[in-house]
Amino acid sequence: MTRLLLLADTHVPKRARDLPEQVWRAVDDADVVLHAGDWVDVATLDRLQERAARLVGVWGNNDGPALRARLPEIARETIGGVRLGMVHETGGTPGREARMDRAFPDLDVLVFGHSHIPWDTTTANGLRLLNPGSPTDRRRQPFCTYVTAVAEGGRLTDVELVRLPPRA
């Protein structure tokens, strides 16, 4: 059993000075942290690398040359038998499932970010698309969010969208 933490669009320090303490506790509890881009600063990458048992990340459209030099645009990992992929942007909502089926036919799960809007659907070909939202910038959403899940035996289970309390 591998406990996963899915993050995206942290935007530190532009949207928050730091990740919420609840997110740092989730990092400590996770076996693997997946970050789908828009870190904004290298310090957040460094801190997550130091604290996470294992970190897998990609760069996003707001990530500059220093982050792009350290992170791929697309990541692929098999964790707990689940073929996971990660990319920051998937394009607009209309046609997303069909586009991602074509782009990632070899995956079970694709984690993405960019919109700050949580997303959990399964395509016609069985690809699960997950966007954890943002733990620091809710945009038009009622809450800042992240996702936890378990990868085991080739299945992704216990997928939970976690809502953060409003910042004081």
Short mmCIF file of N, CA and C in Angstrom, two decimals:
data_model
loop_
_atom_site.label_atom_id
_atom_site.label_comp_id
_atom_site.label_asym_id
_atom_site.label_seq_id
_atom_site.Cartn_x
_atom_site.Cartn_y
_atom_site.Cartn_z
N MET A 1 0.85 -1.18 0.00
CA MET A 1 0.00 0.00 0.00
C MET A 1 0.89 1.25 0.00
N THR A 2 0.65 2.14 -0.96
CA THR A 2 1.41 3.38 -1.07
C THR A 2 0.46 4.56 -0.93
N ARG A 3 0.68 5.37 0.09
CA ARG A 3 -0.16 6.55 0.34
C ARG A 3 0.34 7.71 -0.50
N LEU A 4 -0.57 8.31 -1.27
CA LEU A 4 -0.23 9.40 -2.17
C LEU A 4 -0.82 10.71 -1.70
N LEU A 5 -0.09 11.79 -1.95
CA LEU A 5 -0.58 13.15 -1.77
C LEU A 5 -0.44 13.85 -3.11
N LEU A 6 -1.55 14.36 -3.63
CA LEU A 6 -1.56 15.06 -4.91
C LEU A 6 -1.73 16.55 -4.67
N LEU A 7 -0.78 17.33 -5.19
CA LEU A 7 -0.79 18.78 -5.09
C LEU A 7 -0.61 19.38 -6.47
N ALA A 8 -1.05 20.62 -6.60
CA ALA A 8 -0.78 21.41 -7.80
C ALA A 8 -0.99 22.88 -7.45
N ASP A 9 -0.44 23.73 -8.26
CA ASP A 9 -0.72 25.16 -8.18
C ASP A 9 -0.52 25.73 -6.78
N THR A 10 0.65 25.47 -6.20
CA THR A 10 0.93 26.00 -4.86
C THR A 10 1.25 27.50 -4.91
N HIS A 11 1.86 27.97 -5.96
CA HIS A 11 2.08 29.41 -6.17
C HIS A 11 2.69 30.13 -4.96
N VAL A 12 3.60 29.48 -4.26
CA VAL A 12 4.28 30.12 -3.14
C VAL A 12 5.49 30.87 -3.70
N PRO A 13 5.71 32.12 -3.36
CA PRO A 13 5.06 32.95 -2.35
C PRO A 13 4.01 33.92 -2.90
N LYS A 14 3.60 33.75 -4.15
CA LYS A 14 2.67 34.71 -4.74
C LYS A 14 1.26 34.62 -4.16
N ARG A 15 0.75 33.42 -3.93
CA ARG A 15 -0.62 33.25 -3.42
C ARG A 15 -0.67 32.99 -1.92
N ALA A 16 0.45 32.56 -1.35
CA ALA A 16 0.55 32.32 0.09
C ALA A 16 2.03 32.37 0.46
N ARG A 17 2.30 32.69 1.70
CA ARG A 17 3.70 32.74 2.15
C ARG A 17 4.30 31.34 2.25
N ASP A 18 3.44 30.37 2.53
CA ASP A 18 3.89 28.99 2.72
C ASP A 18 2.71 28.07 2.47
N LEU A 19 2.98 26.80 2.36
CA LEU A 19 1.89 25.82 2.30
C LEU A 19 1.21 25.76 3.66
N PRO A 20 -0.09 25.54 3.70
CA PRO A 20 -0.78 25.41 4.99
C PRO A 20 -0.20 24.27 5.82
N GLU A 21 -0.21 24.41 7.13
CA GLU A 21 0.33 23.39 8.03
C GLU A 21 -0.33 22.03 7.79
N GLN A 22 -1.62 22.02 7.49
CA GLN A 22 -2.32 20.76 7.21
C GLN A 22 -1.70 20.05 6.01
N VAL A 23 -1.25 20.80 5.02
CA VAL A 23 -0.60 20.21 3.85
C VAL A 23 0.75 19.63 4.25
N TRP A 24 1.51 20.35 5.07
CA TRP A 24 2.80 19.82 5.53
C TRP A 24 2.61 18.52 6.32
N ARG A 25 1.55 18.44 7.12
CA ARG A 25 1.27 17.18 7.84
C ARG A 25 0.94 16.06 6.85
N ALA A 26 0.20 16.40 5.79
CA ALA A 26 -0.13 15.40 4.76
C ALA A 26 1.14 14.94 4.03
N VAL A 27 2.08 15.85 3.83
CA VAL A 27 3.38 15.48 3.24
C VAL A 27 4.07 14.45 4.13
N ASP A 28 4.06 14.70 5.42
CA ASP A 28 4.69 13.77 6.37
C ASP A 28 4.03 12.40 6.36
N ASP A 29 2.73 12.35 6.13
CA ASP A 29 1.98 11.09 6.14
C ASP A 29 2.07 10.30 4.84
N ALA A 30 2.46 10.97 3.75
CA ALA A 30 2.45 10.34 2.42
C ALA A 30 3.74 9.56 2.16
N ASP A 31 3.58 8.50 1.38
CA ASP A 31 4.75 7.77 0.89
C ASP A 31 5.31 8.43 -0.36
N VAL A 32 4.41 9.01 -1.16
CA VAL A 32 4.80 9.71 -2.38
C VAL A 32 3.97 10.99 -2.51
N VAL A 33 4.64 12.11 -2.75
CA VAL A 33 3.97 13.37 -3.03
C VAL A 33 4.11 13.64 -4.52
N LEU A 34 2.98 13.91 -5.17
CA LEU A 34 2.95 14.24 -6.59
C LEU A 34 2.54 15.70 -6.72
N HIS A 35 3.35 16.51 -7.39
CA HIS A 35 3.06 17.95 -7.55
C HIS A 35 2.97 18.25 -9.04
N ALA A 36 1.78 18.70 -9.48
CA ALA A 36 1.51 18.90 -10.91
C ALA A 36 1.79 20.33 -11.38
N GLY A 37 2.81 20.97 -10.84
CA GLY A 37 3.30 22.22 -11.39
C GLY A 37 2.69 23.49 -10.84
N ASP A 38 3.31 24.59 -11.26
CA ASP A 38 3.09 25.94 -10.74
C ASP A 38 3.52 26.03 -9.27
N TRP A 39 4.78 25.70 -9.08
CA TRP A 39 5.45 25.85 -7.79
C TRP A 39 5.71 27.33 -7.54
N VAL A 40 6.21 28.01 -8.58
CA VAL A 40 6.59 29.41 -8.64
C VAL A 40 7.99 29.66 -8.07
N ASP A 41 8.33 29.09 -6.92
CA ASP A 41 9.67 29.31 -6.38
C ASP A 41 10.41 28.00 -6.15
N VAL A 42 11.70 28.06 -6.26
CA VAL A 42 12.56 26.89 -6.06
C VAL A 42 12.54 26.45 -4.60
N ALA A 43 12.36 27.39 -3.68
CA ALA A 43 12.37 27.05 -2.25
C ALA A 43 11.30 26.02 -1.90
N THR A 44 10.13 26.12 -2.51
CA THR A 44 9.06 25.14 -2.23
C THR A 44 9.47 23.76 -2.72
N LEU A 45 10.06 23.68 -3.90
CA LEU A 45 10.58 22.40 -4.41
C LEU A 45 11.61 21.85 -3.44
N ASP A 46 12.56 22.68 -3.02
CA ASP A 46 13.61 22.22 -2.10
C ASP A 46 13.02 21.71 -0.79
N ARG A 47 12.08 22.45 -0.22
CA ARG A 47 11.48 22.05 1.06
C ARG A 47 10.70 20.75 0.92
N LEU A 48 9.95 20.60 -0.17
CA LEU A 48 9.21 19.36 -0.37
C LEU A 48 10.17 18.19 -0.60
N GLN A 49 11.24 18.41 -1.33
CA GLN A 49 12.22 17.33 -1.54
C GLN A 49 12.84 16.89 -0.21
N GLU A 50 13.10 17.84 0.66
CA GLU A 50 13.70 17.53 1.95
C GLU A 50 12.73 16.79 2.87
N ARG A 51 11.46 17.15 2.80
CA ARG A 51 10.49 16.64 3.77
C ARG A 51 9.75 15.39 3.30
N ALA A 52 9.49 15.28 2.01
CA ALA A 52 8.72 14.15 1.48
C ALA A 52 9.57 12.89 1.46
N ALA A 53 8.93 11.76 1.73
CA ALA A 53 9.62 10.47 1.60
C ALA A 53 10.06 10.28 0.14
N ARG A 54 9.20 10.68 -0.78
CA ARG A 54 9.50 10.64 -2.21
C ARG A 54 8.67 11.72 -2.88
N LEU A 55 9.27 12.45 -3.82
CA LEU A 55 8.59 13.53 -4.51
C LEU A 55 8.70 13.33 -6.01
N VAL A 56 7.57 13.47 -6.70
CA VAL A 56 7.53 13.44 -8.16
C VAL A 56 6.84 14.74 -8.58
N GLY A 57 7.47 15.50 -9.46
CA GLY A 57 6.88 16.77 -9.86
C GLY A 57 7.12 17.09 -11.32
N VAL A 58 6.35 18.04 -11.81
CA VAL A 58 6.50 18.59 -13.15
C VAL A 58 6.45 20.11 -13.05
N TRP A 59 6.89 20.78 -14.09
CA TRP A 59 6.80 22.24 -14.09
C TRP A 59 5.48 22.70 -14.72
N GLY A 60 5.08 23.90 -14.32
CA GLY A 60 3.86 24.50 -14.86
C GLY A 60 4.16 25.80 -15.58
N ASN A 61 3.13 26.41 -16.12
CA ASN A 61 3.30 27.61 -16.94
C ASN A 61 3.84 28.80 -16.15
N ASN A 62 3.72 28.82 -14.83
CA ASN A 62 4.25 29.91 -14.01
C ASN A 62 5.63 29.60 -13.44
N ASP A 63 6.23 28.51 -13.85
CA ASP A 63 7.53 28.11 -13.34
C ASP A 63 8.63 28.54 -14.30
N GLY A 64 9.61 29.27 -13.76
CA GLY A 64 10.68 29.82 -14.57
C GLY A 64 11.79 28.83 -14.89
N PRO A 65 12.86 29.34 -15.48
CA PRO A 65 13.96 28.49 -15.94
C PRO A 65 14.60 27.62 -14.85
N ALA A 66 14.72 28.12 -13.63
CA ALA A 66 15.36 27.34 -12.57
C ALA A 66 14.55 26.08 -12.25
N LEU A 67 13.22 26.21 -12.21
CA LEU A 67 12.37 25.04 -11.95
C LEU A 67 12.31 24.13 -13.17
N ARG A 68 12.25 24.71 -14.35
CA ARG A 68 12.20 23.90 -15.56
C ARG A 68 13.48 23.11 -15.77
N ALA A 69 14.59 23.61 -15.25
CA ALA A 69 15.85 22.88 -15.36
C ALA A 69 15.87 21.65 -14.46
N ARG A 70 15.06 21.66 -13.42
CA ARG A 70 15.06 20.56 -12.44
C ARG A 70 13.90 19.60 -12.58
N LEU A 71 12.86 20.01 -13.31
CA LEU A 71 11.64 19.20 -13.39
C LEU A 71 11.27 18.94 -14.85
N PRO A 72 10.66 17.79 -15.13
CA PRO A 72 10.19 17.53 -16.49
C PRO A 72 8.84 18.19 -16.75
N GLU A 73 8.48 18.29 -18.01
CA GLU A 73 7.14 18.76 -18.37
C GLU A 73 6.10 17.67 -18.11
N ILE A 74 6.50 16.43 -18.35
CA ILE A 74 5.62 15.27 -18.14
C ILE A 74 6.39 14.24 -17.32
N ALA A 75 5.74 13.68 -16.32
CA ALA A 75 6.35 12.62 -15.51
C ALA A 75 5.50 11.36 -15.64
N ARG A 76 6.15 10.21 -15.62
CA ARG A 76 5.48 8.92 -15.65
C ARG A 76 6.14 8.03 -14.61
N GLU A 77 5.32 7.44 -13.76
CA GLU A 77 5.80 6.55 -12.70
C GLU A 77 4.79 5.42 -12.52
N THR A 78 5.28 4.24 -12.19
CA THR A 78 4.39 3.17 -11.76
C THR A 78 4.54 3.06 -10.26
N ILE A 79 3.43 3.29 -9.55
CA ILE A 79 3.44 3.30 -8.09
C ILE A 79 2.34 2.36 -7.62
N GLY A 80 2.72 1.37 -6.83
CA GLY A 80 1.73 0.40 -6.35
C GLY A 80 1.04 -0.32 -7.49
N GLY A 81 1.75 -0.47 -8.60
CA GLY A 81 1.18 -1.13 -9.78
C GLY A 81 0.29 -0.22 -10.62
N VAL A 82 0.10 1.03 -10.21
CA VAL A 82 -0.72 1.99 -10.96
C VAL A 82 0.20 2.80 -11.88
N ARG A 83 -0.15 2.82 -13.16
CA ARG A 83 0.62 3.59 -14.14
C ARG A 83 0.13 5.04 -14.10
N LEU A 84 0.93 5.87 -13.41
CA LEU A 84 0.57 7.27 -13.20
C LEU A 84 1.35 8.18 -14.15
N GLY A 85 0.69 9.21 -14.62
CA GLY A 85 1.33 10.26 -15.37
C GLY A 85 0.96 11.60 -14.78
N MET A 86 1.76 12.60 -15.08
CA MET A 86 1.47 13.93 -14.55
C MET A 86 1.94 14.97 -15.56
N VAL A 87 1.10 15.99 -15.73
CA VAL A 87 1.38 17.12 -16.60
C VAL A 87 0.64 18.31 -16.01
N HIS A 88 1.12 19.52 -16.25
CA HIS A 88 0.43 20.67 -15.66
C HIS A 88 -0.85 21.01 -16.42
N GLU A 89 -0.75 21.16 -17.72
CA GLU A 89 -1.89 21.62 -18.52
C GLU A 89 -2.44 20.51 -19.40
N THR A 90 -3.77 20.47 -19.50
CA THR A 90 -4.43 19.50 -20.38
C THR A 90 -5.33 20.19 -21.40
N GLY A 91 -5.30 21.52 -21.44
CA GLY A 91 -6.17 22.25 -22.34
C GLY A 91 -7.54 22.47 -21.73
N GLY A 92 -8.44 23.03 -22.50
CA GLY A 92 -9.77 23.37 -22.01
C GLY A 92 -10.61 22.16 -21.65
N THR A 93 -11.66 22.42 -20.89
CA THR A 93 -12.56 21.36 -20.44
C THR A 93 -13.21 20.60 -21.60
N PRO A 94 -13.77 21.30 -22.61
CA PRO A 94 -14.40 20.55 -23.71
C PRO A 94 -13.39 19.65 -24.43
N GLY A 95 -13.70 18.39 -24.51
CA GLY A 95 -12.85 17.44 -25.22
C GLY A 95 -11.65 16.93 -24.43
N ARG A 96 -11.55 17.31 -23.16
CA ARG A 96 -10.37 16.91 -22.35
C ARG A 96 -10.21 15.40 -22.31
N GLU A 97 -11.28 14.66 -22.04
CA GLU A 97 -11.15 13.21 -21.91
C GLU A 97 -10.62 12.57 -23.19
N ALA A 98 -11.17 12.95 -24.33
CA ALA A 98 -10.71 12.36 -25.59
C ALA A 98 -9.27 12.75 -25.89
N ARG A 99 -8.90 14.00 -25.63
CA ARG A 99 -7.51 14.44 -25.87
C ARG A 99 -6.53 13.66 -25.00
N MET A 100 -6.88 13.46 -23.73
CA MET A 100 -5.97 12.77 -22.82
C MET A 100 -5.92 11.28 -23.12
N ASP A 101 -7.04 10.68 -23.57
CA ASP A 101 -7.00 9.28 -24.03
C ASP A 101 -5.99 9.12 -25.16
N ARG A 102 -6.02 10.05 -26.10
CA ARG A 102 -5.08 9.98 -27.24
C ARG A 102 -3.64 10.23 -26.80
N ALA A 103 -3.44 11.19 -25.92
CA ALA A 103 -2.08 11.57 -25.51
C ALA A 103 -1.44 10.57 -24.55
N PHE A 104 -2.25 9.89 -23.73
CA PHE A 104 -1.71 9.02 -22.69
C PHE A 104 -2.40 7.66 -22.68
N PRO A 105 -2.32 6.90 -23.79
CA PRO A 105 -3.03 5.61 -23.84
C PRO A 105 -2.43 4.55 -22.93
N ASP A 106 -1.22 4.79 -22.43
CA ASP A 106 -0.51 3.79 -21.62
C ASP A 106 -0.66 4.02 -20.12
N LEU A 107 -1.51 4.97 -19.70
CA LEU A 107 -1.65 5.29 -18.28
C LEU A 107 -2.97 4.80 -17.70
N ASP A 108 -2.96 4.63 -16.37
CA ASP A 108 -4.19 4.37 -15.62
C ASP A 108 -4.75 5.66 -15.04
N VAL A 109 -3.85 6.56 -14.62
CA VAL A 109 -4.23 7.81 -13.96
C VAL A 109 -3.35 8.94 -14.49
N LEU A 110 -3.97 10.09 -14.78
CA LEU A 110 -3.24 11.29 -15.14
C LEU A 110 -3.59 12.38 -14.13
N VAL A 111 -2.56 12.90 -13.46
CA VAL A 111 -2.71 13.99 -12.51
C VAL A 111 -2.33 15.27 -13.25
N PHE A 112 -3.16 16.31 -13.09
CA PHE A 112 -2.88 17.58 -13.76
C PHE A 112 -3.29 18.74 -12.87
N GLY A 113 -2.95 19.93 -13.29
CA GLY A 113 -3.26 21.13 -12.53
C GLY A 113 -3.76 22.24 -13.45
N HIS A 114 -3.26 23.43 -13.23
CA HIS A 114 -3.47 24.64 -14.01
C HIS A 114 -4.74 25.39 -13.69
N SER A 115 -5.88 24.76 -13.63
CA SER A 115 -7.15 25.47 -13.48
C SER A 115 -7.47 25.85 -12.03
N HIS A 116 -6.83 25.18 -11.07
CA HIS A 116 -7.13 25.31 -9.64
C HIS A 116 -8.51 24.74 -9.31
N ILE A 117 -9.11 24.04 -10.25
CA ILE A 117 -10.45 23.48 -10.08
C ILE A 117 -10.33 21.96 -9.94
N PRO A 118 -10.76 21.41 -8.80
CA PRO A 118 -10.69 19.96 -8.64
C PRO A 118 -11.45 19.24 -9.76
N TRP A 119 -10.90 18.11 -10.18
CA TRP A 119 -11.47 17.35 -11.28
C TRP A 119 -11.23 15.88 -11.02
N ASP A 120 -12.25 15.06 -11.22
CA ASP A 120 -12.11 13.62 -11.08
C ASP A 120 -13.10 12.95 -12.04
N THR A 121 -12.60 12.53 -13.18
CA THR A 121 -13.42 11.82 -14.15
C THR A 121 -12.63 10.64 -14.69
N THR A 122 -13.35 9.75 -15.35
CA THR A 122 -12.72 8.62 -16.03
C THR A 122 -13.14 8.67 -17.49
N THR A 123 -12.16 8.56 -18.37
CA THR A 123 -12.41 8.65 -19.80
C THR A 123 -13.06 7.38 -20.34
N ALA A 124 -13.46 7.44 -21.59
CA ALA A 124 -14.07 6.27 -22.24
C ALA A 124 -13.12 5.08 -22.27
N ASN A 125 -11.82 5.34 -22.32
CA ASN A 125 -10.83 4.26 -22.35
C ASN A 125 -10.34 3.86 -20.96
N GLY A 126 -10.94 4.44 -19.91
CA GLY A 126 -10.61 4.03 -18.55
C GLY A 126 -9.51 4.83 -17.87
N LEU A 127 -9.04 5.91 -18.48
CA LEU A 127 -8.02 6.76 -17.89
C LEU A 127 -8.68 7.68 -16.85
N ARG A 128 -8.21 7.61 -15.62
CA ARG A 128 -8.75 8.49 -14.58
C ARG A 128 -7.98 9.81 -14.60
N LEU A 129 -8.71 10.91 -14.67
CA LEU A 129 -8.13 12.25 -14.68
C LEU A 129 -8.38 12.89 -13.33
N LEU A 130 -7.30 13.33 -12.68
CA LEU A 130 -7.40 13.94 -11.35
C LEU A 130 -6.69 15.28 -11.29
N ASN A 131 -7.40 16.30 -10.90
CA ASN A 131 -6.81 17.60 -10.60
C ASN A 131 -7.10 17.88 -9.14
N PRO A 132 -6.04 18.06 -8.31
CA PRO A 132 -6.27 18.27 -6.88
C PRO A 132 -6.70 19.68 -6.51
N GLY A 133 -6.84 20.58 -7.48
CA GLY A 133 -7.12 21.97 -7.15
C GLY A 133 -5.86 22.63 -6.64
N SER A 134 -6.01 23.61 -5.78
CA SER A 134 -4.86 24.33 -5.21
C SER A 134 -5.01 24.45 -3.70
N PRO A 135 -3.93 24.21 -2.94
CA PRO A 135 -4.01 24.37 -1.49
C PRO A 135 -3.84 25.82 -1.03
N THR A 136 -3.56 26.73 -1.98
CA THR A 136 -3.26 28.12 -1.60
C THR A 136 -4.09 29.16 -2.34
N ASP A 137 -4.72 28.77 -3.46
CA ASP A 137 -5.45 29.75 -4.27
C ASP A 137 -6.71 29.10 -4.82
N ARG A 138 -7.84 29.36 -4.16
CA ARG A 138 -9.08 28.67 -4.51
C ARG A 138 -9.74 29.23 -5.76
N ARG A 139 -9.29 30.37 -6.22
CA ARG A 139 -9.90 31.06 -7.37
C ARG A 139 -11.41 31.13 -7.20
N ARG A 140 -12.15 30.53 -8.09
CA ARG A 140 -13.62 30.60 -8.02
C ARG A 140 -14.23 29.42 -7.26
N GLN A 141 -13.40 28.67 -6.57
CA GLN A 141 -13.87 27.51 -5.82
C GLN A 141 -14.19 27.90 -4.37
N PRO A 142 -15.05 27.16 -3.71
CA PRO A 142 -15.38 27.51 -2.32
C PRO A 142 -14.25 27.23 -1.34
N PHE A 143 -13.32 26.31 -1.68
CA PHE A 143 -12.26 25.92 -0.76
C PHE A 143 -10.95 25.72 -1.51
N CYS A 144 -9.85 25.90 -0.81
CA CYS A 144 -8.55 25.41 -1.28
C CYS A 144 -8.54 23.91 -1.02
N THR A 145 -7.87 23.15 -1.90
CA THR A 145 -7.97 21.69 -1.83
C THR A 145 -6.66 20.99 -2.19
N TYR A 146 -6.61 19.72 -1.82
CA TYR A 146 -5.60 18.77 -2.29
C TYR A 146 -6.27 17.40 -2.27
N VAL A 147 -5.56 16.39 -2.78
CA VAL A 147 -6.12 15.04 -2.86
C VAL A 147 -5.19 14.05 -2.19
N THR A 148 -5.78 13.09 -1.47
CA THR A 148 -5.03 11.94 -0.98
C THR A 148 -5.62 10.69 -1.64
N ALA A 149 -4.78 9.68 -1.78
CA ALA A 149 -5.22 8.42 -2.39
C ALA A 149 -4.26 7.31 -1.97
N VAL A 150 -4.64 6.09 -2.30
CA VAL A 150 -3.81 4.91 -2.05
C VAL A 150 -3.63 4.17 -3.36
N ALA A 151 -2.39 3.79 -3.66
CA ALA A 151 -2.08 2.96 -4.82
C ALA A 151 -1.64 1.60 -4.31
N GLU A 152 -2.36 0.57 -4.78
CA GLU A 152 -2.04 -0.78 -4.32
C GLU A 152 -2.60 -1.79 -5.29
N GLY A 153 -1.79 -2.76 -5.64
CA GLY A 153 -2.26 -3.84 -6.49
C GLY A 153 -2.79 -3.38 -7.83
N GLY A 154 -2.21 -2.32 -8.37
CA GLY A 154 -2.62 -1.82 -9.67
C GLY A 154 -3.90 -1.00 -9.65
N ARG A 155 -4.38 -0.65 -8.45
CA ARG A 155 -5.61 0.13 -8.33
C ARG A 155 -5.37 1.37 -7.50
N LEU A 156 -6.08 2.44 -7.85
CA LEU A 156 -6.08 3.67 -7.07
C LEU A 156 -7.37 3.67 -6.24
N THR A 157 -7.23 3.71 -4.92
CA THR A 157 -8.39 3.65 -4.04
C THR A 157 -8.33 4.79 -3.03
N ASP A 158 -9.38 4.89 -2.25
CA ASP A 158 -9.44 5.87 -1.15
C ASP A 158 -9.11 7.28 -1.63
N VAL A 159 -9.57 7.63 -2.82
CA VAL A 159 -9.31 8.97 -3.36
C VAL A 159 -10.21 9.95 -2.61
N GLU A 160 -9.57 10.94 -1.99
CA GLU A 160 -10.32 11.92 -1.19
C GLU A 160 -9.88 13.33 -1.54
N LEU A 161 -10.84 14.16 -1.89
CA LEU A 161 -10.59 15.59 -2.07
C LEU A 161 -10.69 16.23 -0.70
N VAL A 162 -9.59 16.78 -0.24
CA VAL A 162 -9.53 17.37 1.09
C VAL A 162 -9.70 18.89 0.98
N ARG A 163 -10.68 19.40 1.69
CA ARG A 163 -10.94 20.85 1.71
C ARG A 163 -10.21 21.47 2.89
N LEU A 164 -9.48 22.52 2.62
CA LEU A 164 -8.78 23.24 3.68
C LEU A 164 -9.68 24.30 4.29
N PRO A 165 -9.52 24.55 5.59
CA PRO A 165 -10.31 25.62 6.19
C PRO A 165 -9.87 26.97 5.63
N PRO A 166 -10.76 27.96 5.66
CA PRO A 166 -10.37 29.30 5.18
C PRO A 166 -9.20 29.83 5.96
N ARG A 167 -8.34 30.56 5.26
CA ARG A 167 -7.18 31.18 5.94
C ARG A 167 -7.65 32.32 6.82
N ALA A 168 -6.99 32.44 7.95
CA ALA A 168 -7.33 33.52 8.89
C ALA A 168 -6.79 34.85 8.41
#
